[in-house]
Coordinates of C-alpha atoms in Angstrom, one line a residue:
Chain A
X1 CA 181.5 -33.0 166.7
X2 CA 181.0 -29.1 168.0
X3 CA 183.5 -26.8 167.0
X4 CA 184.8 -26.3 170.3
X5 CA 187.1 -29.6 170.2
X6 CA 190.6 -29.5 171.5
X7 CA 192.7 -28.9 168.8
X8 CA 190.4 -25.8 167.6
X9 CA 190.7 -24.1 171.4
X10 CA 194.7 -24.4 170.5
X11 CA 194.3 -23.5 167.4
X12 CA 192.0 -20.3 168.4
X13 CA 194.8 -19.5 171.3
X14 CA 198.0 -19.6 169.3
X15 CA 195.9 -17.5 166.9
X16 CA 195.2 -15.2 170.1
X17 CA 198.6 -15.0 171.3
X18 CA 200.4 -14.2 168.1
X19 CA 197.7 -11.3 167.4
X20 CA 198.4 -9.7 170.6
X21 CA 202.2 -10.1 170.3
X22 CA 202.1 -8.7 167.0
X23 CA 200.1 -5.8 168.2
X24 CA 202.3 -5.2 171.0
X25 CA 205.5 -5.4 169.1
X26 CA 204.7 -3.8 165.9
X27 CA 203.1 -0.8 168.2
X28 CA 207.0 0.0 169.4
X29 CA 208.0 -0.2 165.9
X30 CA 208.6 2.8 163.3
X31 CA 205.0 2.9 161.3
X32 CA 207.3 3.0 158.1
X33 CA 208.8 -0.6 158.5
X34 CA 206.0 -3.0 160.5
X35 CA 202.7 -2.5 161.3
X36 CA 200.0 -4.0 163.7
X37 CA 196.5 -6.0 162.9
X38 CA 194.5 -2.9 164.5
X39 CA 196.2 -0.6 161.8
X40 CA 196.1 -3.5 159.1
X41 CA 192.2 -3.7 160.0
X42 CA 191.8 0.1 160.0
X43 CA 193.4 0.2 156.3
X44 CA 191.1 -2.3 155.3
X45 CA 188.5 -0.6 156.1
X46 CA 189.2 2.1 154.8
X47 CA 190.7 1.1 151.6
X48 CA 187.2 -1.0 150.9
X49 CA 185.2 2.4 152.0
X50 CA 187.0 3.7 149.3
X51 CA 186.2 1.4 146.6
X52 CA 189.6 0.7 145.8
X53 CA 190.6 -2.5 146.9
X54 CA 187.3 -3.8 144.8
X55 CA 188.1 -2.0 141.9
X56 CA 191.5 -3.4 141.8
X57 CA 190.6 -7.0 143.1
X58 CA 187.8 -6.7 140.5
X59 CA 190.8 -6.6 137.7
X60 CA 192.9 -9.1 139.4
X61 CA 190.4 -11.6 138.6
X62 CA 189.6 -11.3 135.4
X63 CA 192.9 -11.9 134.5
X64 CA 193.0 -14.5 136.5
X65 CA 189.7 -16.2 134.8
X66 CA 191.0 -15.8 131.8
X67 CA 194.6 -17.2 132.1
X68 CA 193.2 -20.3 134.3
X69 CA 189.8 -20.8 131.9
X70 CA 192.3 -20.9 129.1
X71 CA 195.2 -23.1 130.7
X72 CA 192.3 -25.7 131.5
X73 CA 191.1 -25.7 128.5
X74 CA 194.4 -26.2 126.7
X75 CA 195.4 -28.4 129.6
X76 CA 193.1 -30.7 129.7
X77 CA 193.5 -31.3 125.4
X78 CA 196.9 -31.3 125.0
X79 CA 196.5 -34.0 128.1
X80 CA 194.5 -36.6 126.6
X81 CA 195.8 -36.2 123.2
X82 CA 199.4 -37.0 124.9
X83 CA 198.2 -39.6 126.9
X84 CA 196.1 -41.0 123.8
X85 CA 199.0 -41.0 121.6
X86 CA 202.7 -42.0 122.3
X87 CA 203.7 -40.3 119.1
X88 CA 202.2 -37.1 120.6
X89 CA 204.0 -37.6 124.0
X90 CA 207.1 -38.5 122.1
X91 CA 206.8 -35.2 120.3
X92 CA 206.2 -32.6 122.9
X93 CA 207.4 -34.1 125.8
X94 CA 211.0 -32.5 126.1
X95 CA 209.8 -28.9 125.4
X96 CA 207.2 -29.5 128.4
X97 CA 209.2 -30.6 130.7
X98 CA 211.8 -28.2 129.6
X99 CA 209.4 -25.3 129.8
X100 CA 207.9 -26.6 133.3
X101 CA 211.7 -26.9 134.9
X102 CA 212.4 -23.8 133.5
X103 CA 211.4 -21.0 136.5
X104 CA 208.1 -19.1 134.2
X105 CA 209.3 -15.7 136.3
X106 CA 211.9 -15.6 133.9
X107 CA 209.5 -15.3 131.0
X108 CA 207.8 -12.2 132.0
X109 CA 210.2 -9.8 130.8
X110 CA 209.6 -11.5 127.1
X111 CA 205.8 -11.8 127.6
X112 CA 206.0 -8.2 128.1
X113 CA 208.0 -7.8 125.4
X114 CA 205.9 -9.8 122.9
X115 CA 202.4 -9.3 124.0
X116 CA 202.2 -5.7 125.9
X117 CA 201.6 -4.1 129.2
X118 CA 197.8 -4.9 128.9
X119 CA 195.4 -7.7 129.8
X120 CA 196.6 -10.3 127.2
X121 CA 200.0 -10.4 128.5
X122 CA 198.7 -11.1 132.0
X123 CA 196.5 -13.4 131.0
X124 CA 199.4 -15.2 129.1
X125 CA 201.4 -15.3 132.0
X126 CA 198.9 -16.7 134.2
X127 CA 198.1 -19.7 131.4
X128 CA 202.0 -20.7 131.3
X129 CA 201.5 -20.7 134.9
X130 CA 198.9 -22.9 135.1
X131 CA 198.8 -24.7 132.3
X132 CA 201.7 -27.7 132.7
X133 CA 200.3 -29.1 135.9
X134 CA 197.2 -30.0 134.6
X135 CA 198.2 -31.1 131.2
X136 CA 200.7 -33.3 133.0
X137 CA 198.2 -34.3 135.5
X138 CA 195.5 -35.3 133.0
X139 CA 198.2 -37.0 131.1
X140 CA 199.0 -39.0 134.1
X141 CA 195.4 -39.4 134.8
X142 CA 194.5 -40.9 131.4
X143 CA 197.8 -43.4 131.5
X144 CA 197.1 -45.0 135.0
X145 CA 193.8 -46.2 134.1
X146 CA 193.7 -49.8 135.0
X147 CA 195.5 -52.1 132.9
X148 CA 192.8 -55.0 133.4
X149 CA 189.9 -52.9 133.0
X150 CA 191.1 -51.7 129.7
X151 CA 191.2 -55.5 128.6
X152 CA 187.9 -56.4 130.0
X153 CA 186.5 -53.4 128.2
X154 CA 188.4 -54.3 124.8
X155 CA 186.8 -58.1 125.5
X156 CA 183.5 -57.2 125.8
X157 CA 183.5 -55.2 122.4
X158 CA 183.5 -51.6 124.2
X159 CA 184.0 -48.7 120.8
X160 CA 186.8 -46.5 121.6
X161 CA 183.6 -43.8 122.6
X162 CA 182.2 -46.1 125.3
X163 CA 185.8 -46.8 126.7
X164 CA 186.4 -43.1 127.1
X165 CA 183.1 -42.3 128.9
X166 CA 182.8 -45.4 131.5
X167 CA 186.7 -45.9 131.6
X168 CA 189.3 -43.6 130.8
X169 CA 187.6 -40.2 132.0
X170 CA 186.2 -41.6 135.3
X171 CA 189.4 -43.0 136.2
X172 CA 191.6 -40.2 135.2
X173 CA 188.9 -37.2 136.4
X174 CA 191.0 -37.1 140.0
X175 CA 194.0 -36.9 138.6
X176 CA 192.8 -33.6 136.5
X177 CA 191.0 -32.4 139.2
X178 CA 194.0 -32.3 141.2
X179 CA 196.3 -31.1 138.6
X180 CA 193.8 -27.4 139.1
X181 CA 194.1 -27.9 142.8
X182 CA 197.7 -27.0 141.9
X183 CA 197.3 -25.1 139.0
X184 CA 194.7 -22.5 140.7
X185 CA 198.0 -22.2 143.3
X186 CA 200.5 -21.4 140.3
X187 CA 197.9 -18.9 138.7
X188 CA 197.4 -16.6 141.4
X189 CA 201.4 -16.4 141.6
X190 CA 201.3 -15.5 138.3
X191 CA 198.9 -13.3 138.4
X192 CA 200.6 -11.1 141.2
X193 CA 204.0 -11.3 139.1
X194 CA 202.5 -10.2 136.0
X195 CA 200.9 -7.5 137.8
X196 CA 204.3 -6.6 138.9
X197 CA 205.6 -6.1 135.8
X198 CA 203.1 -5.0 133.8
X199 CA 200.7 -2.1 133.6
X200 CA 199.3 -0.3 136.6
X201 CA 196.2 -2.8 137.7
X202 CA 195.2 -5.0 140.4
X203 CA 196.3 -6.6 143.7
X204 CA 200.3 -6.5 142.4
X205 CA 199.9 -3.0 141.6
X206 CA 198.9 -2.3 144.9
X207 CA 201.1 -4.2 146.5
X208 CA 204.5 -2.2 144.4
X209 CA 202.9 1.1 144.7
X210 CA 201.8 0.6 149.0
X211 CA 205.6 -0.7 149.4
X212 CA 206.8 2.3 147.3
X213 CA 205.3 4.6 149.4
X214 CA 206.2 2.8 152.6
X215 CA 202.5 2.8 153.6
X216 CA 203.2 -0.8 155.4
X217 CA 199.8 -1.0 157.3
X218 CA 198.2 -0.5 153.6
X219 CA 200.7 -2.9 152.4
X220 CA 199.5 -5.6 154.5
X221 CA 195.6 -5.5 152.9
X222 CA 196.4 -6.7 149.2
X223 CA 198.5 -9.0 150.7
X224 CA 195.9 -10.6 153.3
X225 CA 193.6 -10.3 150.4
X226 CA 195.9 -12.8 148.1
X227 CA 196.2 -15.2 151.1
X228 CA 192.3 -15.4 151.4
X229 CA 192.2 -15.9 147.8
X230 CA 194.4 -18.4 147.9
X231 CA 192.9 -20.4 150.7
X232 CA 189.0 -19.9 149.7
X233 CA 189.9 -21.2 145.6
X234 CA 192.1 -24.0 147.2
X235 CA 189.4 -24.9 149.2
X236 CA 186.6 -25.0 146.5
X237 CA 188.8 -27.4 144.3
X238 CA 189.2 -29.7 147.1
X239 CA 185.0 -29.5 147.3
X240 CA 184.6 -30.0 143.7
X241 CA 187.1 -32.9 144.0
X242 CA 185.7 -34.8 146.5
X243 CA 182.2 -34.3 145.2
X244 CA 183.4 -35.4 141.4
X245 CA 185.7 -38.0 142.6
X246 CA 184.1 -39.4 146.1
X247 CA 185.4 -42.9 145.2
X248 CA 188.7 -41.4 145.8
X249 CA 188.1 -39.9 149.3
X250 CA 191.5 -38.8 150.9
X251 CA 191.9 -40.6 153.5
X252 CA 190.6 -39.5 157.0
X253 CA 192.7 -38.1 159.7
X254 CA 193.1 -40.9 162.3
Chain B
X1 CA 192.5 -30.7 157.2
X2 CA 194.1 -28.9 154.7
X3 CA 197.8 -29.6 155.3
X4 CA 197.2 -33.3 155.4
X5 CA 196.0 -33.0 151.4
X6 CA 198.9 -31.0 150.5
X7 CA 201.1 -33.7 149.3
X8 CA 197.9 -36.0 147.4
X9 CA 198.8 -33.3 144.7
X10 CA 203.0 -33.9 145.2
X11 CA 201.9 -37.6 145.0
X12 CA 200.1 -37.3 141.6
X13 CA 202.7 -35.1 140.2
X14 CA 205.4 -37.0 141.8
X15 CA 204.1 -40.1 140.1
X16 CA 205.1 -38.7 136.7
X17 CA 208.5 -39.5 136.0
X18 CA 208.6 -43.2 136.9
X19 CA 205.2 -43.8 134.3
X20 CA 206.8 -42.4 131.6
X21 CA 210.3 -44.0 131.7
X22 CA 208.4 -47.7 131.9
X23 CA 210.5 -50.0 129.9
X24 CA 213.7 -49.1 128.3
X25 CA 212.5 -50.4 125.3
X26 CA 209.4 -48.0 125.4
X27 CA 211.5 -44.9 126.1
X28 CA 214.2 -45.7 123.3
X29 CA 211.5 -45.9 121.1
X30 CA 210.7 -42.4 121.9
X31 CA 214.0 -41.2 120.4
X32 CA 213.7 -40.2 117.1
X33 CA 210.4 -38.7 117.2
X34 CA 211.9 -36.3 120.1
X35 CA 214.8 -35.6 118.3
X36 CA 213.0 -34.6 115.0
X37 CA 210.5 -32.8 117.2
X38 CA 213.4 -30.6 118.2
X39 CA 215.2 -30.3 115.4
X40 CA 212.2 -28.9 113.5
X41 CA 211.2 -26.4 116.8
X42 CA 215.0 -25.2 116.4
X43 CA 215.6 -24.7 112.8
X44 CA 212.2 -23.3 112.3
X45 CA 213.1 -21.0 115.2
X46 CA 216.6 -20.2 113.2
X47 CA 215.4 -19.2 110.1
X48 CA 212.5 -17.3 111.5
X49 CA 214.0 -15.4 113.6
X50 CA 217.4 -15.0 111.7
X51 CA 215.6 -13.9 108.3
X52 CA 212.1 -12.4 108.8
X53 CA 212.3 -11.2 112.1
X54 CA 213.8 -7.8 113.0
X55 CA 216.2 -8.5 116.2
X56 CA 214.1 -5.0 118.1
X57 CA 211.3 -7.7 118.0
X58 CA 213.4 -11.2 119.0
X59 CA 216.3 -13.3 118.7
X60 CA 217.5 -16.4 117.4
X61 CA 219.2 -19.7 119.0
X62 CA 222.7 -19.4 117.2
X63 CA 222.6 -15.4 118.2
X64 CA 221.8 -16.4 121.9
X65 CA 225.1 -18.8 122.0
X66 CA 227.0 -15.8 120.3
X67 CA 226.0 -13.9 123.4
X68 CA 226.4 -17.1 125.7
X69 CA 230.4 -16.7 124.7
X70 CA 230.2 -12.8 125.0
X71 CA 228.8 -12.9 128.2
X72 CA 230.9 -16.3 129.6
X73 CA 234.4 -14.2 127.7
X74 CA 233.4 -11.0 129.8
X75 CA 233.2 -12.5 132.9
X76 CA 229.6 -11.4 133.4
X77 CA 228.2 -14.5 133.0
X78 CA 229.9 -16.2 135.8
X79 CA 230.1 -13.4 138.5
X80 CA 226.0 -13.3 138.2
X81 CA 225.8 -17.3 138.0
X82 CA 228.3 -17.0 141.4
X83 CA 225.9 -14.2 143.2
X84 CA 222.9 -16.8 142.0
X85 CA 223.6 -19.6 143.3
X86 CA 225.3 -18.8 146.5
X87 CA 221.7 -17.2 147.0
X88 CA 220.0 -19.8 145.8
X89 CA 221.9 -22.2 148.0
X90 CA 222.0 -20.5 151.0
X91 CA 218.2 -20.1 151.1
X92 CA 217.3 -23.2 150.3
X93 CA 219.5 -24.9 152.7
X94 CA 218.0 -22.3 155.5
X95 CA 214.7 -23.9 154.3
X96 CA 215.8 -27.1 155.3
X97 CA 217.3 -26.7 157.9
X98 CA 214.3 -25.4 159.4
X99 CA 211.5 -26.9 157.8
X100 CA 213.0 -30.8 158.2
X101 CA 212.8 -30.4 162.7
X102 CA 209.0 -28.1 162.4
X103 CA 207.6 -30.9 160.0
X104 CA 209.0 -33.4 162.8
X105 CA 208.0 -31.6 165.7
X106 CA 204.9 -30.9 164.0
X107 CA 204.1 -34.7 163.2
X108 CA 205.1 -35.8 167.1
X109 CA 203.6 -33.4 168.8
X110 CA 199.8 -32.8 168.6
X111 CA 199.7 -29.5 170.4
X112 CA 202.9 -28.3 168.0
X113 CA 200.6 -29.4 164.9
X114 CA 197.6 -27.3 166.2
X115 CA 199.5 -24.2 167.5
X116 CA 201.4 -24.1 163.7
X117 CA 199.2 -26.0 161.2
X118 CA 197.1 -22.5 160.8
X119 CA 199.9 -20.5 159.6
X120 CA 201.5 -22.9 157.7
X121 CA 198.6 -23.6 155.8
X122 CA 197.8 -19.9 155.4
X123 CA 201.3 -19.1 154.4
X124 CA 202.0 -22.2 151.9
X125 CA 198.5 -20.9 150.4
X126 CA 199.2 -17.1 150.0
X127 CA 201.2 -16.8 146.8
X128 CA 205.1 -15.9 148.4
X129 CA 206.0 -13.6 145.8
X130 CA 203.3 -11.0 147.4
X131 CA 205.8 -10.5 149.8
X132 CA 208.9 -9.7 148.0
X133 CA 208.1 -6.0 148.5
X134 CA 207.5 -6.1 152.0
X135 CA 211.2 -7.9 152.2
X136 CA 212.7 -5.4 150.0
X137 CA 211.5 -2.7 152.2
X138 CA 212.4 -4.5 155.3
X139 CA 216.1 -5.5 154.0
X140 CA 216.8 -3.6 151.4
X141 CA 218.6 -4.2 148.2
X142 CA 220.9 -6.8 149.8
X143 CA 221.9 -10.4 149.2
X144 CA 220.2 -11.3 153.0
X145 CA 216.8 -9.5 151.3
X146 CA 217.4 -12.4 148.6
X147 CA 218.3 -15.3 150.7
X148 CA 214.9 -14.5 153.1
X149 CA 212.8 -14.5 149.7
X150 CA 214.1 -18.0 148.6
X151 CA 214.1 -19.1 152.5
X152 CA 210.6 -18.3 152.0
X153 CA 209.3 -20.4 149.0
X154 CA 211.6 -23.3 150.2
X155 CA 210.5 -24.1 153.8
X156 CA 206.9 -24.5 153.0
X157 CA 207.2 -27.9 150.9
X158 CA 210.2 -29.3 152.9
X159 CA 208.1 -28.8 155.9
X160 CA 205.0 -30.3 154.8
X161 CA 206.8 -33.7 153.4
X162 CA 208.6 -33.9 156.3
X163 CA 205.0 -33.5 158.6
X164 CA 203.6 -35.9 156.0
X165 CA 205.7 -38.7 155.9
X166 CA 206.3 -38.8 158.9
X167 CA 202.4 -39.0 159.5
X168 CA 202.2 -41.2 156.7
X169 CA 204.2 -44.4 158.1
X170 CA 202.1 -47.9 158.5
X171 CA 200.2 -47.8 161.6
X172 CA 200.9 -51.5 162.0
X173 CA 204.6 -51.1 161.9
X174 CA 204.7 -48.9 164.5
X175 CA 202.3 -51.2 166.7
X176 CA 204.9 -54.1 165.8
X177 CA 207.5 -52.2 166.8
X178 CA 206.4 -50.9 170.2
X179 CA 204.9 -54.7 171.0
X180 CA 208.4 -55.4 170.8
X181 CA 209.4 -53.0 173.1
X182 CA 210.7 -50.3 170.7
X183 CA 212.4 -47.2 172.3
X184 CA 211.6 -44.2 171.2
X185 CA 215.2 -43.5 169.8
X186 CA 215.1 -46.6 167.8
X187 CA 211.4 -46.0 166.6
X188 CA 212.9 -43.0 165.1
X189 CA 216.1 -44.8 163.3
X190 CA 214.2 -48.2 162.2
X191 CA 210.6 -47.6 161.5
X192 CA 209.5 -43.7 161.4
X193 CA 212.7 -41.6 159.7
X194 CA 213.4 -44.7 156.6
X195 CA 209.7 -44.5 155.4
X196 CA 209.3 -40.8 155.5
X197 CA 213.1 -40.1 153.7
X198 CA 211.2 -40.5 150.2
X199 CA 208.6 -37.6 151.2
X200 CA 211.5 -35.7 152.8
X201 CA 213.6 -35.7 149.2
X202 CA 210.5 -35.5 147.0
X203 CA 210.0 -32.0 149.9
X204 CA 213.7 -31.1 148.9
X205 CA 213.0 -31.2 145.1
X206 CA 209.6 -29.4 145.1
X207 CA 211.8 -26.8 147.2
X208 CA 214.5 -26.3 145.2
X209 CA 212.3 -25.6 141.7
X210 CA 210.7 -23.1 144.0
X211 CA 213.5 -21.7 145.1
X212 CA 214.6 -20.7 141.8
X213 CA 211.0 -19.3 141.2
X214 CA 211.8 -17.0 144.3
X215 CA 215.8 -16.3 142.8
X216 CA 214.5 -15.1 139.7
X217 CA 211.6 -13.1 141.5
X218 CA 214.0 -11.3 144.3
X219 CA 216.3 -10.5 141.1
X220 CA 213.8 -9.4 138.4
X221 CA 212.5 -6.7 141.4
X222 CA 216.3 -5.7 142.6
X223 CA 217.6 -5.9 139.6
X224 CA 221.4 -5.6 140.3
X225 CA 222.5 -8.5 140.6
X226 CA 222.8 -12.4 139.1
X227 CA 220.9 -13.8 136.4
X228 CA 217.4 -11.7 137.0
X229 CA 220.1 -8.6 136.8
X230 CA 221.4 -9.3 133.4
X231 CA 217.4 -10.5 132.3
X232 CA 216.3 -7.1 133.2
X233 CA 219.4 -4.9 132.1
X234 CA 219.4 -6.7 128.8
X235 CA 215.9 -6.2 128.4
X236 CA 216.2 -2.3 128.7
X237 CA 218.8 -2.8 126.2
X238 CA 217.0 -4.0 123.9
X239 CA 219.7 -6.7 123.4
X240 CA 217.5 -9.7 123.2
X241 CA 220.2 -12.4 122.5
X242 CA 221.9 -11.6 125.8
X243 CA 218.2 -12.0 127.8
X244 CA 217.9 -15.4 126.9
X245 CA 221.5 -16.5 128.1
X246 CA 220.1 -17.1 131.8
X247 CA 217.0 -17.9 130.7
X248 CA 218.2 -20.7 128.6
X249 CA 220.5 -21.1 131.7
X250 CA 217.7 -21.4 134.3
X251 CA 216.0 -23.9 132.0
X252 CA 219.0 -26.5 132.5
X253 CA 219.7 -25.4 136.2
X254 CA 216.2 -26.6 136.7
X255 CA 216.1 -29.4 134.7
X256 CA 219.6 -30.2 136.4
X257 CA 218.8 -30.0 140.2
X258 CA 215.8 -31.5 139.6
X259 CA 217.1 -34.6 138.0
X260 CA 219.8 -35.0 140.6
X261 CA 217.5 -34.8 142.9
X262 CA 215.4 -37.3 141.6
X263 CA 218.2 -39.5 141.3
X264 CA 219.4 -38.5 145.1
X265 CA 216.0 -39.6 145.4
X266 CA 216.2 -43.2 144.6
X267 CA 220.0 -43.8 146.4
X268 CA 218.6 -42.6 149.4
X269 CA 215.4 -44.7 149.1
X270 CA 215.1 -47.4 146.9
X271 CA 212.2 -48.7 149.1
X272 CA 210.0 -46.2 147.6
X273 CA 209.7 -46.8 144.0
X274 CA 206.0 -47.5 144.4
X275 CA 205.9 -43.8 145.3
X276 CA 207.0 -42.7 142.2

């Protein structure tokens, strides 16, 4: 199919429309509270002419890389152990849920408190950001391996290695993968709230000082930045998750 | 496309609780190792932070209910729970009450779905609390600033369940239903809006645990009012017992709504237990 199917021409002309009405309203509007794409374009420009939005962006992510490497890591563990062992699940499962019901934002003021203004408190945000959906996903993922494959495995003398390697992992890799699909979503919140609170770096700094100042049109590039960030990593892990997991192809649109 | 996959990930969370809670026996058995579990994470808590820690540094559970009854004796505690959750609830229902008729209209009509599912996507992906400066700016320091910040991190998943189960009823029913001469009213009542309810309450409870997120947020930045008002004056205070009043608080409000909701969840749907 080309790209010029129905449902892209609406797509491309609500797009269209919405531009140009933005444009033509946000012209009319004081420059201190709205802006328009031509401005928000011109800023961009500018502001990468400058260096600055790298520089900043450039920050942004390592804390992000950090907080989400580590949150997988320590995900994915804590997952299989719990879903391995009931005593385990037993033992920890209260304070998860506990800590995942509890709204993270309200945290920050203590990670601050605890761990700085600098990169480790950020990065510690974005793990407790991340972290619980995938260690609950992988814990899910590792308990709804089929019941009657387990037995047939058990019958035919499989070692508790072999049944983790052709059984359990297989069967609960979608599950994990999915659990970053929404854990890469929680991190980059995190990473803009602990870069609202914390020390003067990256996107969220931008974002506090640009709204300070009133600069809207500058406002609006660190935020366009975030949602391209957002879309482009959710976009990846839905790549890597039909490529790992193609036995579990979503199902097409009809 | 993008916003059909959105809620594969609400299904694989969503399927937690039901796994867990299998048999009773199997949960009961749970008991005492939870209980010691907790037990040992609160004493050890206690006696660290009662004995080696100074208080500049942290706090300790018995000190925090101390400053639970301070704060619930001064009144202060219940005017900020009061400013909370009438934002809290006003938001969220706005995010409803809009999100429930777009996910519909979205889910009928084709040229709806193509003229919105851009933005929608590109919203629900930007992280919301990016905004929150913008809104400040726009609204000021006001309770409406705070009620358009939760608005904003509820409508996206109410909207998306709604567009999703609706998309997501059995083909063959509605086939069965039109070959038997179905209206469109009573596709509606008997076949579409029963098998999309479950998606539309599991959309409610992802909401509502964002909305707090989006509470806390417009709070923490504003700080003047409401539970992020006492976190943040406490804070500066250096009066670490008080801080942890609404953050213990928050923990059970979430647990709370969520629950209920998940209970709400099966009264209104029984049907759906393979869902969950």
């Amino acid at each position: 199919m080309g790209i010029l199917t129905k449902a892209n021409v609406i797509r491309a002309a609500s797009i269209l429309l919405t531009l140009l009405l933005w444009e033509w309203v946000g012209r009319s509007v004081n420059p201190i509270l709205f802006t328009y794409p031509v401005a928000i374009a011109g800023a961009f420009y500018e502001l990468v002419a400058t260096g600055e939005l790298f520089g900043f962006l450039w920050q942004s992510l390592q804390v992000l890389a950090y907080g989400f490497g580590l949150a997988v890591i320590a995900g994915i563990l804590l997952g299989v152990i719990v879903g391995r062992f009931a005593a385990a699940e037993y033992a920890i499962d209260l304070q998860v849920s506990a800590l995942y019901s509890t709204p993270t934002v309200a945290l920050v003021p203590l990670i601050v408190l605890w761990l700085g203004f600098k990169v480790p408190a950020k990065t510690f945000v974005v793990f407790l950001f991340c972290v619980f959906p995938i260690l609950i996903n992988t814990q899910q993922g590792v308990r709804a391996v089929d019941r009657g494959l387990l037995e047939v495995a058990r019958s035919f003398c499989s070692t508790e290695r072999q049944l983790w390697r052709d059984l359990v992992i297989p069967s609960a890799l979608p599950f994990i993968v999915a659990g970053i699909r929404l854990a890469i979503g929680r991190g980059l919140v995190g990473m803009v709230i602990a870069e609202f609170y914390t020390s003067i770096t990256g996107l969220g700094y931008m974002i506090v000082r640009y709204a300070n100042n009133f600069e809207t049109a500058k406002l609006f590039v660190p935020i366009v930045t975030l949602a391209l960030m957002g879309i482009l990593l959710t976009e990846a892990v839905k790549q890597i998750e039909v490529r790992i997991a193609p036995w579990r192809r979503l199902r097409e649109e009809s | 496309m993008a916003i059909q996959e959105a809620a594969v990930g609400k299904v694989a969370e969503a399927a937690q609780p039901a796994r867990r809670s299998g048999g009773a026996g199997e949960a009961w058995s749970g008991v005492p190792v939870r209980l010691i579990s907790l037990t040992v994470a609160l004493t050890a808590w206690e006696l660290y932070g009662r004995f080696l820690l100074n208080p500049a540094v942290f706090t300790y559970p018995t000190a925090i209910a101390r400053a639970f009854a301070q704060l619930t004796l001064s009144g202060e505690l219940p005017a900020a729970a009061g400013q909370s959750f009438q934002v809290l609830f006003v938001g969220w229902l706005a995010g409803i009450f809009l999100g429930i008729p777009v996910g519909l209209l979205m889910a009928r009509y084709r040229l709806v779905e193509r003229s919105l599912d851009t933005y929608v996507n590109a919203l629900y992906a930007t992280p919301t609390v990016a905004l929150v400066p913008l809104i400040i700016n726009w609204f000021g320091f006001t309770v409406l600033a705070r009620i358009v910040i939760v608005f904003l991190f509820a409508v996206f998943p109410v909207l998306i369940n709604t567009f999703q189960g609706v998309r997501n009823v059995e083909p063959n029913l509605i086939e069965v239903a039109r070959s038997f001469c179905s209206g469109e009213s009573r596709l509606w009542r008997d076949v579409v809006l029963p098998s999309a309810v479950p998606y539309i309450v599991a959309g409610l409870r992802l909401a509502i645990g964002r909305a707090l997120v989006g509470l806390v947020v417009a709070e923490l930045f504003t700080a003047i009012a409401g539970f992020g008002g006492i976190i943040e004056r406490s804070t500066s205070a250096i009066r670490y017992d008080r801080m942890m009043v609404p953050v213990v608080l928050l923990m059970f409000v979430g647990i709370g709504l969520t629950e209920g909701l998940k209970a709400l969840e099966r009264r209104l749907a029984p049907w759906s237990s393979r869902l969950r």
